[in-house]
PDB file of C-alpha atoms and ligand atoms in Angstrom:
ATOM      1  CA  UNK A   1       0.000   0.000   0.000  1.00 51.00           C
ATOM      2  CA  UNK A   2       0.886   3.727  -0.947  1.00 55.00           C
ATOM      3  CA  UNK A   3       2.059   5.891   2.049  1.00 59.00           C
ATOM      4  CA  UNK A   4       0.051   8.503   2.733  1.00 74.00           C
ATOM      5  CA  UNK A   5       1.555  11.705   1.789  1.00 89.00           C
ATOM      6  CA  UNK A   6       1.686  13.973   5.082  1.00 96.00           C
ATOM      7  CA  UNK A   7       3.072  17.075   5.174  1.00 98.00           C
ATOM      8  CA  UNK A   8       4.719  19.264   7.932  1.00 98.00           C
ATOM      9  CA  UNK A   9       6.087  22.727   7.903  1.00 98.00           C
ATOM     10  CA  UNK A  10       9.578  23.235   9.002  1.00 98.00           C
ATOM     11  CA  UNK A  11      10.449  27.262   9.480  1.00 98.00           C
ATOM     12  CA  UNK A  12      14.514  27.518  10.401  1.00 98.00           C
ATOM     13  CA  UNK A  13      17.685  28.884   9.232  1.00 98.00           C
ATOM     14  CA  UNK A  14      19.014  28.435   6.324  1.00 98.00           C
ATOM     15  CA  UNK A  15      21.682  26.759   7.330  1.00 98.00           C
ATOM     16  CA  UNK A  16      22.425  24.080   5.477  1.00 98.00           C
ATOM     17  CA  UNK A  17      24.192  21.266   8.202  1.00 98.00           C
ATOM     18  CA  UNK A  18      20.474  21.296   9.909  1.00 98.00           C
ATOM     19  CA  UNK A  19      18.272  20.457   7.209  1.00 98.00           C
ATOM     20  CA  UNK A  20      18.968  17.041   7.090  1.00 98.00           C
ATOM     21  CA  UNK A  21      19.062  16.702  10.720  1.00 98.00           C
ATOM     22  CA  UNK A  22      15.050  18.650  11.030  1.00 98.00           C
ATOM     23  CA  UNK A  23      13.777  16.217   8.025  1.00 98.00           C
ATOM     24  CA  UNK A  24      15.296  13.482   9.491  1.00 97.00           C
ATOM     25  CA  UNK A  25      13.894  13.874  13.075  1.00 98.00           C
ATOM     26  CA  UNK A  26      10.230  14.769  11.683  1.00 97.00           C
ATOM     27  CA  UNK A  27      10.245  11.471   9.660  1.00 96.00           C
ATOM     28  CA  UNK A  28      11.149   9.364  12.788  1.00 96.00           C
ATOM     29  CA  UNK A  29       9.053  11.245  14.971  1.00 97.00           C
ATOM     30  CA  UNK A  30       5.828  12.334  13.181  1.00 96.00           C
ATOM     31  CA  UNK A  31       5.362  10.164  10.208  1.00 91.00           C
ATOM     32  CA  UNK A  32       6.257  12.871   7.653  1.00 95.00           C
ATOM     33  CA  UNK A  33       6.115  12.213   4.008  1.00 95.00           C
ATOM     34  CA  UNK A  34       7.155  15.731   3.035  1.00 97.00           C
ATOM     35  CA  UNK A  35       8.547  18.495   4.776  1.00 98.00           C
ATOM     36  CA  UNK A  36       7.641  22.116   3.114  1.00 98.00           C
ATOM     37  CA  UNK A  37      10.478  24.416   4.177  1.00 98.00           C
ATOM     38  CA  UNK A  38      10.802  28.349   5.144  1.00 98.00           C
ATOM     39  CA  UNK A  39      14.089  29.405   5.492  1.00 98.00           C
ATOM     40  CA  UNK A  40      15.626  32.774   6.771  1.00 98.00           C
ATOM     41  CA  UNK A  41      19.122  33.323   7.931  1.00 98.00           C
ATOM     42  CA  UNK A  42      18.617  32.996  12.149  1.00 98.00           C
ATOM     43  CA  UNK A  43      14.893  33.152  11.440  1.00 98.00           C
ATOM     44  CA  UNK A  44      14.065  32.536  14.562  1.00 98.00           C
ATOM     45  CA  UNK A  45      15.140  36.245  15.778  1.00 98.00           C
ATOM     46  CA  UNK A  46      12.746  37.299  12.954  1.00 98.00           C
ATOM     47  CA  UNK A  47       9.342  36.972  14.982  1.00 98.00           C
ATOM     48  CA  UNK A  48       9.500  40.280  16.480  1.00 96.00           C
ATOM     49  CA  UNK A  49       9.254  41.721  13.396  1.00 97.00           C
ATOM     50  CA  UNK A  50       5.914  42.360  12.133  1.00 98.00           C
ATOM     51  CA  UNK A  51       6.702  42.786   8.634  1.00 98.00           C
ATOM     52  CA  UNK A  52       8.852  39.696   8.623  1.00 98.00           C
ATOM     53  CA  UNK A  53       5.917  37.860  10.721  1.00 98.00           C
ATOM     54  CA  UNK A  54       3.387  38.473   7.607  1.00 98.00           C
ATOM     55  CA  UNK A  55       6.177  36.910   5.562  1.00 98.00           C
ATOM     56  CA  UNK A  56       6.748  34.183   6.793  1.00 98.00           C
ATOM     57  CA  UNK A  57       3.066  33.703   7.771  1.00 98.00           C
ATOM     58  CA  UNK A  58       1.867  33.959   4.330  1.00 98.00           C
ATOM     59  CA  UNK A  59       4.373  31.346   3.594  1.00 98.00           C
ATOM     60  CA  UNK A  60       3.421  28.936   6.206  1.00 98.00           C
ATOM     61  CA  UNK A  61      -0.354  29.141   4.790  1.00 98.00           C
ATOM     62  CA  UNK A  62      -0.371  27.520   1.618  1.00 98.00           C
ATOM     63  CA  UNK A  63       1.749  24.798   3.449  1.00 98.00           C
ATOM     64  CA  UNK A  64      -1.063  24.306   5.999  1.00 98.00           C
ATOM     65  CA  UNK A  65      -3.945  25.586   2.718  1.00 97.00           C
ATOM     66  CA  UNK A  66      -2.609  23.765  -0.116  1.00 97.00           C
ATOM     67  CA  UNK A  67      -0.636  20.958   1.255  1.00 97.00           C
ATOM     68  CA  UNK A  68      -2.701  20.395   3.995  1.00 97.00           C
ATOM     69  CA  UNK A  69       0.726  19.889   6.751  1.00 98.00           C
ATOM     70  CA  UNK A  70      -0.209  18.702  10.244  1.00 97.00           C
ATOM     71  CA  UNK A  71       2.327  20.878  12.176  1.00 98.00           C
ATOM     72  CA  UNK A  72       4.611  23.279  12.352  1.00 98.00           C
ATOM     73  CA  UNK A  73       8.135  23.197  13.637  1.00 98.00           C
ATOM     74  CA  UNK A  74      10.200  26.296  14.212  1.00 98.00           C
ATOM     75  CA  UNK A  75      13.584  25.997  15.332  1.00 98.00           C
ATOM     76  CA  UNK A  76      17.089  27.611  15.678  1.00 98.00           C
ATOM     77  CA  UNK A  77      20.257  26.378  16.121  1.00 98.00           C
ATOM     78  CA  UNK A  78      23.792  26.130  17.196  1.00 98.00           C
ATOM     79  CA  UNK A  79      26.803  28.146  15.897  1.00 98.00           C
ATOM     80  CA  UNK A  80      24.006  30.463  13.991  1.00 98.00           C
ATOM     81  CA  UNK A  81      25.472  33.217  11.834  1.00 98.00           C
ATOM     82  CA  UNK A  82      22.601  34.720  11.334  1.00 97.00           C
ATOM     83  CA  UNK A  83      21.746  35.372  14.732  1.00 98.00           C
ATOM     84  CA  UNK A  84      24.829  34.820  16.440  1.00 98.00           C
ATOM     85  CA  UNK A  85      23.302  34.829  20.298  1.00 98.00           C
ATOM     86  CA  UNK A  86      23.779  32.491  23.250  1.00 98.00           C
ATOM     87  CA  UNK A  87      21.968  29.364  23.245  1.00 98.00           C
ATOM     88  CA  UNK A  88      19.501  30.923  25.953  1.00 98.00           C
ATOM     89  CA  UNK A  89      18.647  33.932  23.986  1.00 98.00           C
ATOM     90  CA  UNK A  90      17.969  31.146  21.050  1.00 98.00           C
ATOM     91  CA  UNK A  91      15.727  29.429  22.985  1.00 98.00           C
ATOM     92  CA  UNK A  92      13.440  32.581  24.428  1.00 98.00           C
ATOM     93  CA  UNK A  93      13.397  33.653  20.378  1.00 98.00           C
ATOM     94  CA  UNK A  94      11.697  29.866  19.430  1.00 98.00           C
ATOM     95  CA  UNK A  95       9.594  30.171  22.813  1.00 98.00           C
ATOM     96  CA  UNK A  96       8.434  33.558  21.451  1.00 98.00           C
ATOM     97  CA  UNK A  97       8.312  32.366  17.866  1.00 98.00           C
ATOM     98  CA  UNK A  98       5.817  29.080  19.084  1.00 98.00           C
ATOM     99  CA  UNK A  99       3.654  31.909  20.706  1.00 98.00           C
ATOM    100  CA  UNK A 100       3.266  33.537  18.041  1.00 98.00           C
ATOM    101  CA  UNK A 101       2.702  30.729  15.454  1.00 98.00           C
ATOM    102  CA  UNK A 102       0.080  29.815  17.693  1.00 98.00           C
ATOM    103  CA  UNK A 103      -1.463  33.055  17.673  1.00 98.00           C
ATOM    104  CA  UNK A 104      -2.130  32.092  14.040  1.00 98.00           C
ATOM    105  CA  UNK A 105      -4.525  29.679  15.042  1.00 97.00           C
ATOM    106  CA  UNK A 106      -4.029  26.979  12.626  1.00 97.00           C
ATOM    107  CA  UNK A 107      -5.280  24.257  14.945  1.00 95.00           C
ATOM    108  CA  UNK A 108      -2.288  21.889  14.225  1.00 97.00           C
ATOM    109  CA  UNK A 109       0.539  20.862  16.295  1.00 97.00           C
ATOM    110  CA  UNK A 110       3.647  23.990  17.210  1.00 98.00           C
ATOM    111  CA  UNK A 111       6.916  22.116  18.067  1.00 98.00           C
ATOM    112  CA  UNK A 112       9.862  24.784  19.165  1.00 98.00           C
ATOM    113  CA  UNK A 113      13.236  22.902  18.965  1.00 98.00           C
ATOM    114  CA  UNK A 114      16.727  23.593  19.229  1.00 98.00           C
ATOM    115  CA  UNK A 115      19.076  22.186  17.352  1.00 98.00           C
ATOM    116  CA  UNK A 116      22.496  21.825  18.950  1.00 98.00           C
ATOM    117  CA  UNK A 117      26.410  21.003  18.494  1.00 97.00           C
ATOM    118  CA  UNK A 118      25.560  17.304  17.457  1.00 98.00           C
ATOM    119  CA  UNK A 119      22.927  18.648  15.272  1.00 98.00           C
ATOM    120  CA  UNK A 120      20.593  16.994  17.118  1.00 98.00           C
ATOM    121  CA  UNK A 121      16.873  18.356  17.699  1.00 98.00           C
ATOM    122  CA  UNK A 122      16.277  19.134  21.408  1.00 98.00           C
ATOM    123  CA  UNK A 123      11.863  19.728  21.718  1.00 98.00           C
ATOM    124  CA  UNK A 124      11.632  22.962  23.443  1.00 97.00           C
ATOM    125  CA  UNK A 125       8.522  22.557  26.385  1.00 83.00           C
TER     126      UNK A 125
HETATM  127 ZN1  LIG B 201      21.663  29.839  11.302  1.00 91.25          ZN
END
């Protein structure tokens, strides 16, 4: 039988040594077919920007419209140079980032994660 083609939303840095990592993760984790991808350098300093916020909002919605993706991860990540901060200034940015992706009220799962020195994904609670 065909695998059902599901679709998440994955909103990070451009970076490319964590792509692999995110996709990886959300295919163990979630049963993801497809992961639809927004990228910004350090991104996740980006949501207290409201111009930036409608940008990347926009771009979440015909993920969640048109592909019909059951949740939304937004992360951010070690040795950024986009947003070169300390790893607890990272992780209040994704904590502010889920709020406001939920805000959005898509009724589907927000994951915050940080992704560290092993490029692994640590779930931010
Ligand atoms: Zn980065």
């Amino acid at each position: 039988m065909m695998k059902e083609s599901v679709f998440c939303t994955s909103i990070s840095c451009m970076d490319g040594r964590i792509q692999l990592p995110i996709i990886n993760w959300l295919k163990e984790n979630h049963d993801i077919s497809f992961v639809d991808t927004i990228t910004e350098p350090g991104i996740d300093k980006m949501f207290d920007n409201l111009d930036k916020i409608k940008e990347i909002k926009s771009k979440a919605l015909i993920s969640v419209n048109k592909h019909g993706s059951k949740l939304v991860i937004v992360s951010g990540h070690d040795d950024c140079a986009g947003n070169p901060v300390s790893k607890s200034e990272h992780i209040d940015q994704i904590k502010h980032a889920v709020s406001v992706i939920e805000s959005w009220q898509l009724s589907i799962k927000i994951i915050g994660a940080w992704v560290n020195q092993n490029w692994e994904l640590e779930i931010i609670e």
